[in-house]
Amino acid sequence: MLINNSKKIIIKLGSSTVVDSRGKFKKKWVSSLIKDIKNHRFGKNFVIVSSGAIALGQKYLKIKKKKIKLEMSQAIAAVGQIHLAGEFQKLFDKYKIKSGQILISPDDTEQRKRALNIRNTFDNLFKLNAIPIVNENDTTATSEIKYGDNDRLAARVAQIIGADTLIILSDVDGLYNKSKKIVKTVNKIDEKIYSLVDKKRNNYGSGGISTKLDAAKICMNSGCHMFLANGKKEHPLSKMFKKKMFTHFIPKISSLDARKKWIISSLSSSGIIFIDKGAASALQNGKSLLAAGITRVKGTFDKGENVLIIDNKGNQLARGLSSFKSSEIDKIKGKQSKEIEKILGYLGKSEIIHKDDMVKL
Ligand code: GLU
């Protein structure tokens, strides 16, 4: 069984998996999960990514409203997160397992230096034999800088820490096909798979199937297996593997190094660079992106930020780290590299995105 061969396993719990319909933390269910983890723990490192801060905060503060303004939900999450972490800690203590809380903001994963830093924090928690319990830092996240769903957050963490398995426990048995049967395995996320997305959403979770597919894409590019399974019943891990009830997203065999995996799995598309036919074929031949081939730039981004490169037909060709900020690219687009110094007033790099900083999609 795959879980036996995995060394780093992330378990992502949706809000409705850990919080019941009355807004209470599901102690019995979480205890059964911890027992499952304990049974499989030998030689492995587990991580929990749990939602539920806002749901628990609402219960504690007696706020029923479904639509809550972002500023208020930040405050509610602050109240709820302390309860969420406290509930986990009490239960892990009961089973004599150490745990630690990690709250993550998009900057922590989308800036390479900080991503390496959180990887170290996870590694050190593993050295301490403690299970990291992760959530988004909802209290500081504004709508522009927010993952908003823990599915993609969990996948990005999986990529950064080099996890081999991500198990998403939610309120569905897996991904259903058009005849309402569970798709057992997925090898590629394409239009056909996206057409299976059911627009229905549950009470608390902000994800739905669509963010689970986005998460699967990140995992598959990073060499991490992803399972989507039902977390309604107790002992969810032993049940899912005994009954073989899940959708298994199988990763591609990737020859990319860790840095390129990080570039391709970026969550933020701070900007888009549109390029002409000539530049597109240069890119396909493994060349860097020069200013001459750029036709348009969209969005505001800084030097070093992750941008998407799109050709004149709208095809997403590559992702890469820009060596110039968007306002500079706007001035030098279509120009020869030797003209850049005169236009910008300083001698920058001759490539807009160097081939080493770029991954083809
Ligand atoms: N971070 C949010 C919370 O803990 C949940 C995000 C999600 O639904 O995935 O309440």
mmCIF file of C-alpha atoms and ligand atoms in Angstrom:
data_model
loop_
_atom_site.group_PDB
_atom_site.id
_atom_site.type_symbol
_atom_site.label_atom_id
_atom_site.label_comp_id
_atom_site.label_asym_id
_atom_site.label_seq_id
_atom_site.Cartn_x
_atom_site.Cartn_y
_atom_site.Cartn_z
ATOM 1 C CA MET A 1 0.000 0.000 0.000
ATOM 2 C CA LEU A 2 1.282 3.412 -0.975
ATOM 3 C CA ILE A 3 0.898 4.979 2.464
ATOM 4 C CA ASN A 4 3.313 2.368 3.858
ATOM 5 C CA ASN A 5 5.991 3.475 1.413
ATOM 6 C CA SER A 6 5.476 7.192 1.949
ATOM 7 C CA LYS A 7 7.868 9.113 4.160
ATOM 8 C CA LYS A 8 6.132 12.498 4.361
ATOM 9 C CA ILE A 9 2.352 12.508 4.408
ATOM 10 C CA ILE A 10 0.128 15.564 4.562
ATOM 11 C CA ILE A 11 -3.482 15.186 5.633
ATOM 12 C CA LYS A 12 -5.748 18.067 4.737
ATOM 13 C CA LEU A 13 -8.962 18.429 6.689
ATOM 14 C CA GLY A 14 -11.766 20.628 5.431
ATOM 15 C CA SER A 15 -13.856 22.753 7.798
ATOM 16 C CA SER A 16 -16.843 20.403 7.609
ATOM 17 C CA THR A 17 -14.526 17.494 8.412
ATOM 18 C CA VAL A 18 -13.399 18.923 11.757
ATOM 19 C CA VAL A 19 -16.381 21.092 12.684
ATOM 20 C CA ASP A 20 -19.948 19.708 12.863
ATOM 21 C CA SER A 21 -23.079 21.405 11.554
ATOM 22 C CA ARG A 22 -23.654 23.049 14.948
ATOM 23 C CA GLY A 23 -20.188 24.578 14.848
ATOM 24 C CA LYS A 24 -18.540 22.195 17.345
ATOM 25 C CA PHE A 25 -15.100 20.622 16.988
ATOM 26 C CA LYS A 26 -15.491 16.922 16.137
ATOM 27 C CA LYS A 27 -13.373 15.506 18.982
ATOM 28 C CA LYS A 28 -14.339 11.882 18.493
ATOM 29 C CA TRP A 29 -13.629 11.950 14.796
ATOM 30 C CA VAL A 30 -10.274 13.730 15.215
ATOM 31 C CA SER A 31 -9.304 11.204 17.941
ATOM 32 C CA SER A 32 -10.003 8.391 15.495
ATOM 33 C CA LEU A 33 -7.791 10.093 12.897
ATOM 34 C CA ILE A 34 -4.988 10.493 15.431
ATOM 35 C CA LYS A 35 -5.248 6.783 16.268
ATOM 36 C CA ASP A 36 -4.957 6.021 12.536
ATOM 37 C CA ILE A 37 -1.885 8.269 12.340
ATOM 38 C CA LYS A 38 -0.365 6.567 15.372
ATOM 39 C CA ASN A 39 -0.815 3.158 13.735
ATOM 40 C CA HIS A 40 1.020 4.262 10.604
ATOM 41 C CA ARG A 41 3.519 6.638 12.154
ATOM 42 C CA PHE A 42 6.636 4.504 12.383
ATOM 43 C CA GLY A 43 9.364 5.948 10.142
ATOM 44 C CA LYS A 44 7.067 8.598 8.689
ATOM 45 C CA ASN A 45 6.444 12.287 9.140
ATOM 46 C CA PHE A 46 2.870 13.485 9.212
ATOM 47 C CA VAL A 47 1.559 17.014 8.692
ATOM 48 C CA ILE A 48 -2.020 18.149 9.319
ATOM 49 C CA VAL A 49 -3.429 21.047 7.323
ATOM 50 C CA SER A 50 -6.699 21.944 8.993
ATOM 51 C CA SER A 51 -9.370 24.483 8.183
ATOM 52 C CA GLY A 52 -12.035 25.345 10.703
ATOM 53 C CA ALA A 53 -10.773 28.547 12.338
ATOM 54 C CA ILE A 54 -13.576 30.673 10.972
ATOM 55 C CA ALA A 55 -16.237 28.028 11.659
ATOM 56 C CA LEU A 56 -15.112 27.596 15.293
ATOM 57 C CA GLY A 57 -14.761 31.365 15.769
ATOM 58 C CA GLN A 58 -18.306 31.879 14.526
ATOM 59 C CA LYS A 59 -19.626 29.328 17.005
ATOM 60 C CA TYR A 60 -17.712 30.832 19.936
ATOM 61 C CA LEU A 61 -18.758 34.379 19.046
ATOM 62 C CA LYS A 62 -22.321 33.269 18.264
ATOM 63 C CA ILE A 63 -22.145 34.718 14.758
ATOM 64 C CA LYS A 64 -24.475 32.883 12.392
ATOM 65 C CA LYS A 65 -24.197 34.967 9.265
ATOM 66 C CA LYS A 66 -22.881 33.048 6.250
ATOM 67 C CA LYS A 67 -21.583 36.056 4.329
ATOM 68 C CA ILE A 68 -19.029 37.821 6.490
ATOM 69 C CA LYS A 69 -16.875 40.736 5.388
ATOM 70 C CA LEU A 70 -13.163 39.973 5.065
ATOM 71 C CA GLU A 71 -12.103 42.362 7.864
ATOM 72 C CA MET A 72 -14.530 40.669 10.221
ATOM 73 C CA SER A 73 -13.603 37.151 9.166
ATOM 74 C CA GLN A 74 -9.943 38.019 9.969
ATOM 75 C CA ALA A 75 -10.984 38.796 13.532
ATOM 76 C CA ILE A 76 -13.240 35.735 13.747
ATOM 77 C CA ALA A 77 -10.369 33.550 12.499
ATOM 78 C CA ALA A 78 -8.109 35.015 15.202
ATOM 79 C CA VAL A 79 -10.568 33.843 17.849
ATOM 80 C CA GLY A 80 -11.269 30.517 16.151
ATOM 81 C CA GLN A 81 -7.648 29.565 15.392
ATOM 82 C CA ILE A 82 -6.695 29.572 19.073
ATOM 83 C CA HIS A 83 -9.541 27.125 19.726
ATOM 84 C CA LEU A 84 -8.716 24.986 16.694
ATOM 85 C CA ALA A 85 -5.044 24.640 17.638
ATOM 86 C CA GLY A 86 -5.973 24.079 21.300
ATOM 87 C CA GLU A 87 -8.361 21.241 20.424
ATOM 88 C CA PHE A 88 -5.714 19.512 18.293
ATOM 89 C CA GLN A 89 -3.035 19.980 20.917
ATOM 90 C CA LYS A 90 -5.198 18.482 23.685
ATOM 91 C CA LEU A 91 -5.993 15.423 21.586
ATOM 92 C CA PHE A 92 -2.424 14.910 20.353
ATOM 93 C CA ASP A 93 -1.219 15.218 23.966
ATOM 94 C CA LYS A 94 -3.693 12.541 24.986
ATOM 95 C CA TYR A 95 -2.031 10.181 22.516
ATOM 96 C CA LYS A 96 1.437 11.352 23.615
ATOM 97 C CA ILE A 97 2.209 12.953 20.267
ATOM 98 C CA LYS A 98 3.883 16.362 20.136
ATOM 99 C CA SER A 99 2.435 19.001 17.835
ATOM 100 C CA GLY A 100 3.215 22.549 16.720
ATOM 101 C CA GLN A 101 1.259 25.243 14.914
ATOM 102 C CA ILE A 102 2.333 26.829 11.622
ATOM 103 C CA LEU A 103 0.277 29.669 10.146
ATOM 104 C CA ILE A 104 1.220 30.442 6.558
ATOM 105 C CA SER A 105 0.704 33.496 4.344
ATOM 106 C CA PRO A 106 1.120 33.426 0.559
ATOM 107 C CA ASP A 107 4.432 35.311 0.844
ATOM 108 C CA ASP A 108 5.798 32.390 2.862
ATOM 109 C CA THR A 109 5.359 30.015 -0.040
ATOM 110 C CA GLU A 110 5.584 32.305 -3.062
ATOM 111 C CA GLN A 111 8.906 33.956 -2.171
ATOM 112 C CA ARG A 112 11.668 31.454 -2.694
ATOM 113 C CA LYS A 113 13.760 32.488 0.346
ATOM 114 C CA ARG A 114 10.798 32.273 2.678
ATOM 115 C CA ALA A 115 9.696 28.986 1.121
ATOM 116 C CA LEU A 116 13.128 27.533 1.941
ATOM 117 C CA ASN A 117 12.768 28.909 5.439
ATOM 118 C CA ILE A 118 9.418 27.232 6.066
ATOM 119 C CA ARG A 119 10.873 23.993 4.729
ATOM 120 C CA ASN A 120 13.531 24.251 7.439
ATOM 121 C CA THR A 121 10.891 24.868 10.083
ATOM 122 C CA PHE A 122 9.026 21.731 9.016
ATOM 123 C CA ASP A 123 12.272 19.733 8.998
ATOM 124 C CA ASN A 124 13.104 20.905 12.490
ATOM 125 C CA LEU A 125 9.638 20.035 13.763
ATOM 126 C CA PHE A 126 10.125 16.552 12.303
ATOM 127 C CA LYS A 127 13.470 16.335 14.132
ATOM 128 C CA LEU A 128 11.593 17.179 17.323
ATOM 129 C CA ASN A 129 9.159 14.403 16.435
ATOM 130 C CA ALA A 130 6.289 16.899 16.445
ATOM 131 C CA ILE A 131 3.400 16.981 13.985
ATOM 132 C CA PRO A 132 2.958 20.387 12.325
ATOM 133 C CA ILE A 133 -0.633 21.639 12.273
ATOM 134 C CA VAL A 134 -1.007 24.141 9.479
ATOM 135 C CA ASN A 135 -3.596 26.716 8.482
ATOM 136 C CA GLU A 136 -3.578 29.877 6.440
ATOM 137 C CA ASN A 137 -2.774 32.969 8.488
ATOM 138 C CA ASP A 138 -6.299 34.274 7.961
ATOM 139 C CA THR A 139 -5.784 37.202 10.311
ATOM 140 C CA THR A 140 -3.374 39.008 8.020
ATOM 141 C CA ALA A 141 -4.599 37.751 4.656
ATOM 142 C CA THR A 142 -6.342 40.337 2.526
ATOM 143 C CA SER A 143 -8.363 39.283 -0.498
ATOM 144 C CA GLU A 144 -5.497 39.945 -2.930
ATOM 145 C CA ILE A 145 -2.985 38.049 -0.862
ATOM 146 C CA LYS A 146 -4.894 35.057 0.280
ATOM 147 C CA TYR A 147 -4.956 31.421 -0.747
ATOM 148 C CA GLY A 148 -8.584 31.395 0.369
ATOM 149 C CA ASP A 149 -8.692 27.623 0.348
ATOM 150 C CA ASN A 150 -6.524 25.136 2.145
ATOM 151 C CA ASP A 151 -6.470 22.663 -0.757
ATOM 152 C CA ARG A 152 -3.950 24.638 -2.786
ATOM 153 C CA LEU A 153 -2.135 25.685 0.382
ATOM 154 C CA ALA A 154 -1.705 22.016 1.356
ATOM 155 C CA ALA A 155 -0.453 21.150 -2.139
ATOM 156 C CA ARG A 156 2.029 24.013 -2.145
ATOM 157 C CA VAL A 157 3.322 22.908 1.265
ATOM 158 C CA ALA A 158 3.577 19.345 -0.104
ATOM 159 C CA GLN A 159 5.728 20.603 -2.978
ATOM 160 C CA ILE A 160 7.929 22.771 -0.745
ATOM 161 C CA ILE A 161 8.643 20.133 1.893
ATOM 162 C CA GLY A 162 8.931 17.328 -0.685
ATOM 163 C CA ALA A 163 6.001 15.298 0.663
ATOM 164 C CA ASP A 164 5.263 12.094 -1.209
ATOM 165 C CA THR A 165 1.562 11.912 -0.344
ATOM 166 C CA LEU A 166 -1.240 14.424 0.221
ATOM 167 C CA ILE A 167 -4.559 13.058 1.443
ATOM 168 C CA ILE A 168 -7.469 15.477 1.191
ATOM 169 C CA LEU A 169 -10.299 14.391 3.476
ATOM 170 C CA SER A 170 -13.510 16.101 2.598
ATOM 171 C CA ASP A 171 -17.253 15.390 2.387
ATOM 172 C CA VAL A 172 -17.103 13.608 -0.969
ATOM 173 C CA ASP A 173 -15.881 10.067 -1.713
ATOM 174 C CA GLY A 174 -13.667 11.284 -4.510
ATOM 175 C CA LEU A 175 -14.057 12.782 -7.954
ATOM 176 C CA TYR A 176 -17.249 11.596 -9.656
ATOM 177 C CA ASN A 177 -17.532 11.007 -13.389
ATOM 178 C CA LYS A 178 -20.648 11.841 -15.419
ATOM 179 C CA SER A 179 -22.284 8.505 -14.493
ATOM 180 C CA LYS A 180 -21.815 9.314 -10.783
ATOM 181 C CA LYS A 181 -19.066 6.731 -10.286
ATOM 182 C CA ILE A 182 -15.810 7.560 -8.540
ATOM 183 C CA VAL A 183 -12.885 8.077 -10.882
ATOM 184 C CA LYS A 184 -10.269 5.705 -9.424
ATOM 185 C CA THR A 185 -7.141 7.205 -10.906
ATOM 186 C CA VAL A 186 -6.252 10.412 -12.682
ATOM 187 C CA ASN A 187 -3.000 10.757 -14.625
ATOM 188 C CA LYS A 188 -3.604 14.122 -16.234
ATOM 189 C CA ILE A 189 -5.673 17.166 -15.314
ATOM 190 C CA ASP A 190 -7.210 18.320 -18.574
ATOM 191 C CA GLU A 191 -10.457 19.894 -19.800
ATOM 192 C CA LYS A 192 -12.211 16.531 -19.502
ATOM 193 C CA ILE A 193 -11.382 16.315 -15.807
ATOM 194 C CA TYR A 194 -12.322 19.969 -15.187
ATOM 195 C CA SER A 195 -15.692 19.308 -16.852
ATOM 196 C CA LEU A 196 -16.526 17.022 -13.910
ATOM 197 C CA VAL A 197 -16.485 19.920 -11.446
ATOM 198 C CA ASP A 198 -19.744 20.159 -9.572
ATOM 199 C CA LYS A 199 -20.535 23.753 -8.702
ATOM 200 C CA LYS A 200 -22.278 22.724 -5.453
ATOM 201 C CA ARG A 201 -20.505 23.891 -2.304
ATOM 202 C CA ASN A 202 -20.708 22.789 1.292
ATOM 203 C CA ASN A 203 -21.497 24.840 4.395
ATOM 204 C CA TYR A 204 -18.089 26.052 5.481
ATOM 205 C CA GLY A 205 -15.430 24.997 3.008
ATOM 206 C CA SER A 206 -14.382 27.554 0.474
ATOM 207 C CA GLY A 207 -12.780 25.068 -1.881
ATOM 208 C CA GLY A 208 -15.124 22.718 -3.725
ATOM 209 C CA ILE A 209 -13.796 20.280 -6.336
ATOM 210 C CA SER A 210 -12.189 22.932 -8.482
ATOM 211 C CA THR A 211 -9.519 23.900 -5.907
ATOM 212 C CA LYS A 212 -8.920 20.180 -5.302
ATOM 213 C CA LEU A 213 -8.060 19.790 -8.973
ATOM 214 C CA ASP A 214 -5.768 22.824 -8.757
ATOM 215 C CA ALA A 215 -4.122 21.138 -5.766
ATOM 216 C CA ALA A 216 -3.820 17.895 -7.726
ATOM 217 C CA LYS A 217 -2.068 19.745 -10.547
ATOM 218 C CA ILE A 218 0.523 21.154 -8.126
ATOM 219 C CA CYS A 219 1.068 17.724 -6.572
ATOM 220 C CA MET A 220 1.346 15.939 -9.915
ATOM 221 C CA ASN A 221 4.001 18.401 -11.087
ATOM 222 C CA SER A 222 5.908 17.930 -7.824
ATOM 223 C CA GLY A 223 6.071 14.148 -7.731
ATOM 224 C CA CYS A 224 3.539 13.902 -4.895
ATOM 225 C CA HIS A 225 0.615 11.430 -4.902
ATOM 226 C CA MET A 226 -2.705 12.997 -4.025
ATOM 227 C CA PHE A 227 -5.752 11.191 -2.701
ATOM 228 C CA LEU A 228 -9.223 12.677 -2.452
ATOM 229 C CA ALA A 229 -11.365 10.734 0.005
ATOM 230 C CA ASN A 230 -14.294 11.012 2.352
ATOM 231 C CA GLY A 231 -13.578 12.101 5.890
ATOM 232 C CA LYS A 232 -17.089 11.724 7.279
ATOM 233 C CA LYS A 233 -16.675 8.404 9.063
ATOM 234 C CA GLU A 234 -14.348 7.702 11.964
ATOM 235 C CA HIS A 235 -10.930 6.149 11.282
ATOM 236 C CA PRO A 236 -10.806 7.800 7.875
ATOM 237 C CA LEU A 237 -7.331 6.576 6.915
ATOM 238 C CA SER A 238 -7.826 2.899 7.660
ATOM 239 C CA LYS A 239 -11.287 3.047 6.034
ATOM 240 C CA MET A 240 -10.166 4.668 2.816
ATOM 241 C CA PHE A 241 -7.329 2.213 2.284
ATOM 242 C CA LYS A 242 -9.357 -0.836 3.321
ATOM 243 C CA LYS A 243 -12.289 0.017 1.095
ATOM 244 C CA LYS A 244 -10.062 1.519 -1.636
ATOM 245 C CA MET A 245 -12.564 4.323 -1.894
ATOM 246 C CA PHE A 246 -10.793 7.420 -3.213
ATOM 247 C CA THR A 247 -9.556 9.185 -6.293
ATOM 248 C CA HIS A 248 -5.823 8.782 -6.696
ATOM 249 C CA PHE A 249 -4.027 11.500 -8.636
ATOM 250 C CA ILE A 250 -0.795 9.963 -9.882
ATOM 251 C CA PRO A 251 2.205 12.289 -10.243
ATOM 252 C CA LYS A 252 4.234 12.679 -13.400
ATOM 253 C CA ILE A 253 7.784 11.444 -13.282
ATOM 254 C CA SER A 254 9.514 14.769 -13.128
ATOM 255 C CA SER A 255 13.075 15.551 -14.026
ATOM 256 C CA LEU A 256 12.749 19.112 -12.724
ATOM 257 C CA ASP A 257 14.964 20.177 -9.861
ATOM 258 C CA ALA A 258 13.425 21.496 -6.622
ATOM 259 C CA ARG A 259 13.669 25.139 -7.674
ATOM 260 C CA LYS A 260 11.942 24.538 -10.998
ATOM 261 C CA LYS A 261 9.222 22.508 -9.272
ATOM 262 C CA TRP A 262 8.697 25.518 -7.037
ATOM 263 C CA ILE A 263 8.490 27.859 -10.058
ATOM 264 C CA ILE A 264 5.960 25.716 -11.930
ATOM 265 C CA SER A 265 3.721 25.249 -8.876
ATOM 266 C CA SER A 266 3.386 28.957 -8.156
ATOM 267 C CA LEU A 267 -0.022 29.991 -6.865
ATOM 268 C CA SER A 268 0.245 33.655 -7.569
ATOM 269 C CA SER A 269 0.064 34.880 -11.099
ATOM 270 C CA SER A 270 1.141 38.381 -10.307
ATOM 271 C CA GLY A 271 1.491 39.107 -13.980
ATOM 272 C CA ILE A 272 1.274 37.939 -17.542
ATOM 273 C CA ILE A 273 3.723 38.562 -20.362
ATOM 274 C CA PHE A 274 2.356 38.164 -23.891
ATOM 275 C CA ILE A 275 4.859 37.224 -26.577
ATOM 276 C CA ASP A 276 4.963 36.982 -30.376
ATOM 277 C CA LYS A 277 5.440 33.927 -32.574
ATOM 278 C CA GLY A 278 9.213 34.293 -32.863
ATOM 279 C CA ALA A 279 9.725 34.489 -29.110
ATOM 280 C CA ALA A 280 7.345 31.544 -28.628
ATOM 281 C CA SER A 281 9.415 29.304 -30.873
ATOM 282 C CA ALA A 282 12.643 30.500 -29.203
ATOM 283 C CA LEU A 283 11.136 29.494 -25.843
ATOM 284 C CA GLN A 284 10.157 26.079 -27.194
ATOM 285 C CA ASN A 285 13.813 25.649 -28.204
ATOM 286 C CA GLY A 286 14.931 26.305 -24.655
ATOM 287 C CA LYS A 287 16.007 29.932 -25.120
ATOM 288 C CA SER A 288 15.563 32.820 -22.671
ATOM 289 C CA LEU A 289 12.852 35.441 -23.139
ATOM 290 C CA LEU A 290 14.112 38.729 -24.600
ATOM 291 C CA ALA A 291 12.361 42.112 -24.655
ATOM 292 C CA ALA A 292 12.110 42.090 -28.465
ATOM 293 C CA GLY A 293 9.501 39.318 -28.480
ATOM 294 C CA ILE A 294 7.221 40.853 -25.853
ATOM 295 C CA THR A 295 4.019 42.406 -27.152
ATOM 296 C CA ARG A 296 2.176 43.250 -23.944
ATOM 297 C CA VAL A 297 2.428 43.021 -20.170
ATOM 298 C CA LYS A 298 -0.515 42.648 -17.817
ATOM 299 C CA GLY A 299 -0.645 43.141 -14.038
ATOM 300 C CA THR A 300 1.758 44.810 -11.649
ATOM 301 C CA PHE A 301 4.743 42.863 -10.436
ATOM 302 C CA ASP A 302 8.206 43.388 -9.082
ATOM 303 C CA LYS A 303 11.595 41.982 -10.064
ATOM 304 C CA GLY A 304 11.883 38.313 -9.130
ATOM 305 C CA GLU A 305 8.137 37.658 -9.181
ATOM 306 C CA ASN A 306 6.546 34.670 -10.831
ATOM 307 C CA VAL A 307 4.813 35.468 -14.125
ATOM 308 C CA LEU A 308 2.961 33.546 -16.781
ATOM 309 C CA ILE A 309 4.065 33.677 -20.426
ATOM 310 C CA ILE A 310 1.304 33.485 -23.024
ATOM 311 C CA ASP A 311 1.596 33.376 -26.828
ATOM 312 C CA ASN A 312 -0.471 35.316 -29.391
ATOM 313 C CA LYS A 313 -3.048 32.504 -29.531
ATOM 314 C CA GLY A 314 -3.625 32.589 -25.764
ATOM 315 C CA ASN A 315 -1.671 29.382 -25.008
ATOM 316 C CA GLN A 316 0.077 29.293 -21.626
ATOM 317 C CA LEU A 317 3.656 28.494 -22.596
ATOM 318 C CA ALA A 318 5.771 28.871 -19.489
ATOM 319 C CA ARG A 319 6.164 30.289 -16.012
ATOM 320 C CA GLY A 320 9.214 32.161 -14.907
ATOM 321 C CA LEU A 321 10.787 34.668 -12.571
ATOM 322 C CA SER A 322 10.953 38.093 -14.156
ATOM 323 C CA SER A 323 14.254 40.009 -14.063
ATOM 324 C CA PHE A 324 12.422 43.327 -14.500
ATOM 325 C CA LYS A 325 9.359 44.886 -12.938
ATOM 326 C CA SER A 326 6.170 45.215 -14.976
ATOM 327 C CA SER A 327 6.463 48.987 -15.503
ATOM 328 C CA GLU A 328 9.981 48.510 -16.909
ATOM 329 C CA ILE A 329 8.888 45.712 -19.229
ATOM 330 C CA ASP A 330 6.140 47.956 -20.513
ATOM 331 C CA LYS A 331 8.796 50.501 -21.544
ATOM 332 C CA ILE A 332 11.201 48.033 -23.160
ATOM 333 C CA LYS A 333 8.771 45.604 -24.818
ATOM 334 C CA GLY A 334 9.533 45.053 -28.512
ATOM 335 C CA LYS A 335 12.968 46.669 -28.131
ATOM 336 C CA GLN A 336 16.412 45.205 -28.795
ATOM 337 C CA SER A 337 18.428 44.234 -25.687
ATOM 338 C CA LYS A 338 21.095 46.863 -26.454
ATOM 339 C CA GLU A 339 18.470 49.628 -26.205
ATOM 340 C CA ILE A 340 17.413 48.687 -22.644
ATOM 341 C CA GLU A 341 20.145 50.677 -20.870
ATOM 342 C CA LYS A 342 19.208 53.871 -22.673
ATOM 343 C CA ILE A 343 15.503 53.487 -21.978
ATOM 344 C CA LEU A 344 15.739 52.471 -18.316
ATOM 345 C CA GLY A 345 18.818 54.457 -17.416
ATOM 346 C CA TYR A 346 20.726 51.515 -16.002
ATOM 347 C CA LEU A 347 22.422 48.373 -17.272
ATOM 348 C CA GLY A 348 20.155 45.469 -16.354
ATOM 349 C CA LYS A 349 20.136 41.881 -17.502
ATOM 350 C CA SER A 350 19.846 41.250 -21.208
ATOM 351 C CA GLU A 351 17.058 38.670 -20.746
ATOM 352 C CA ILE A 352 13.647 39.477 -19.322
ATOM 353 C CA ILE A 353 13.340 35.917 -18.071
ATOM 354 C CA HIS A 354 16.453 33.778 -18.127
ATOM 355 C CA LYS A 355 15.980 30.172 -19.287
ATOM 356 C CA ASP A 356 17.212 28.915 -15.891
ATOM 357 C CA ASP A 357 14.385 30.837 -14.230
ATOM 358 C CA MET A 358 11.730 29.450 -16.545
ATOM 359 C CA VAL A 359 9.710 26.237 -16.781
ATOM 360 C CA LYS A 360 7.707 25.262 -19.839
ATOM 361 C CA LEU A 361 4.113 24.283 -19.146
HETATM 362 N N1 GLU B 1 -8.461 28.951 6.597
HETATM 363 C C1 GLU B 1 -9.888 28.859 6.709
HETATM 364 C C2 GLU B 1 -10.276 28.461 8.130
HETATM 365 O O1 GLU B 1 -9.525 27.855 8.834
HETATM 366 C C3 GLU B 1 -10.510 27.857 5.779
HETATM 367 C C4 GLU B 1 -10.112 27.845 4.344
HETATM 368 C C5 GLU B 1 -10.779 26.721 3.570
HETATM 369 O O2 GLU B 1 -12.010 26.597 3.641
HETATM 370 O O3 GLU B 1 -10.106 25.910 2.938
HETATM 371 O O4 GLU B 1 -11.372 28.704 8.560
#
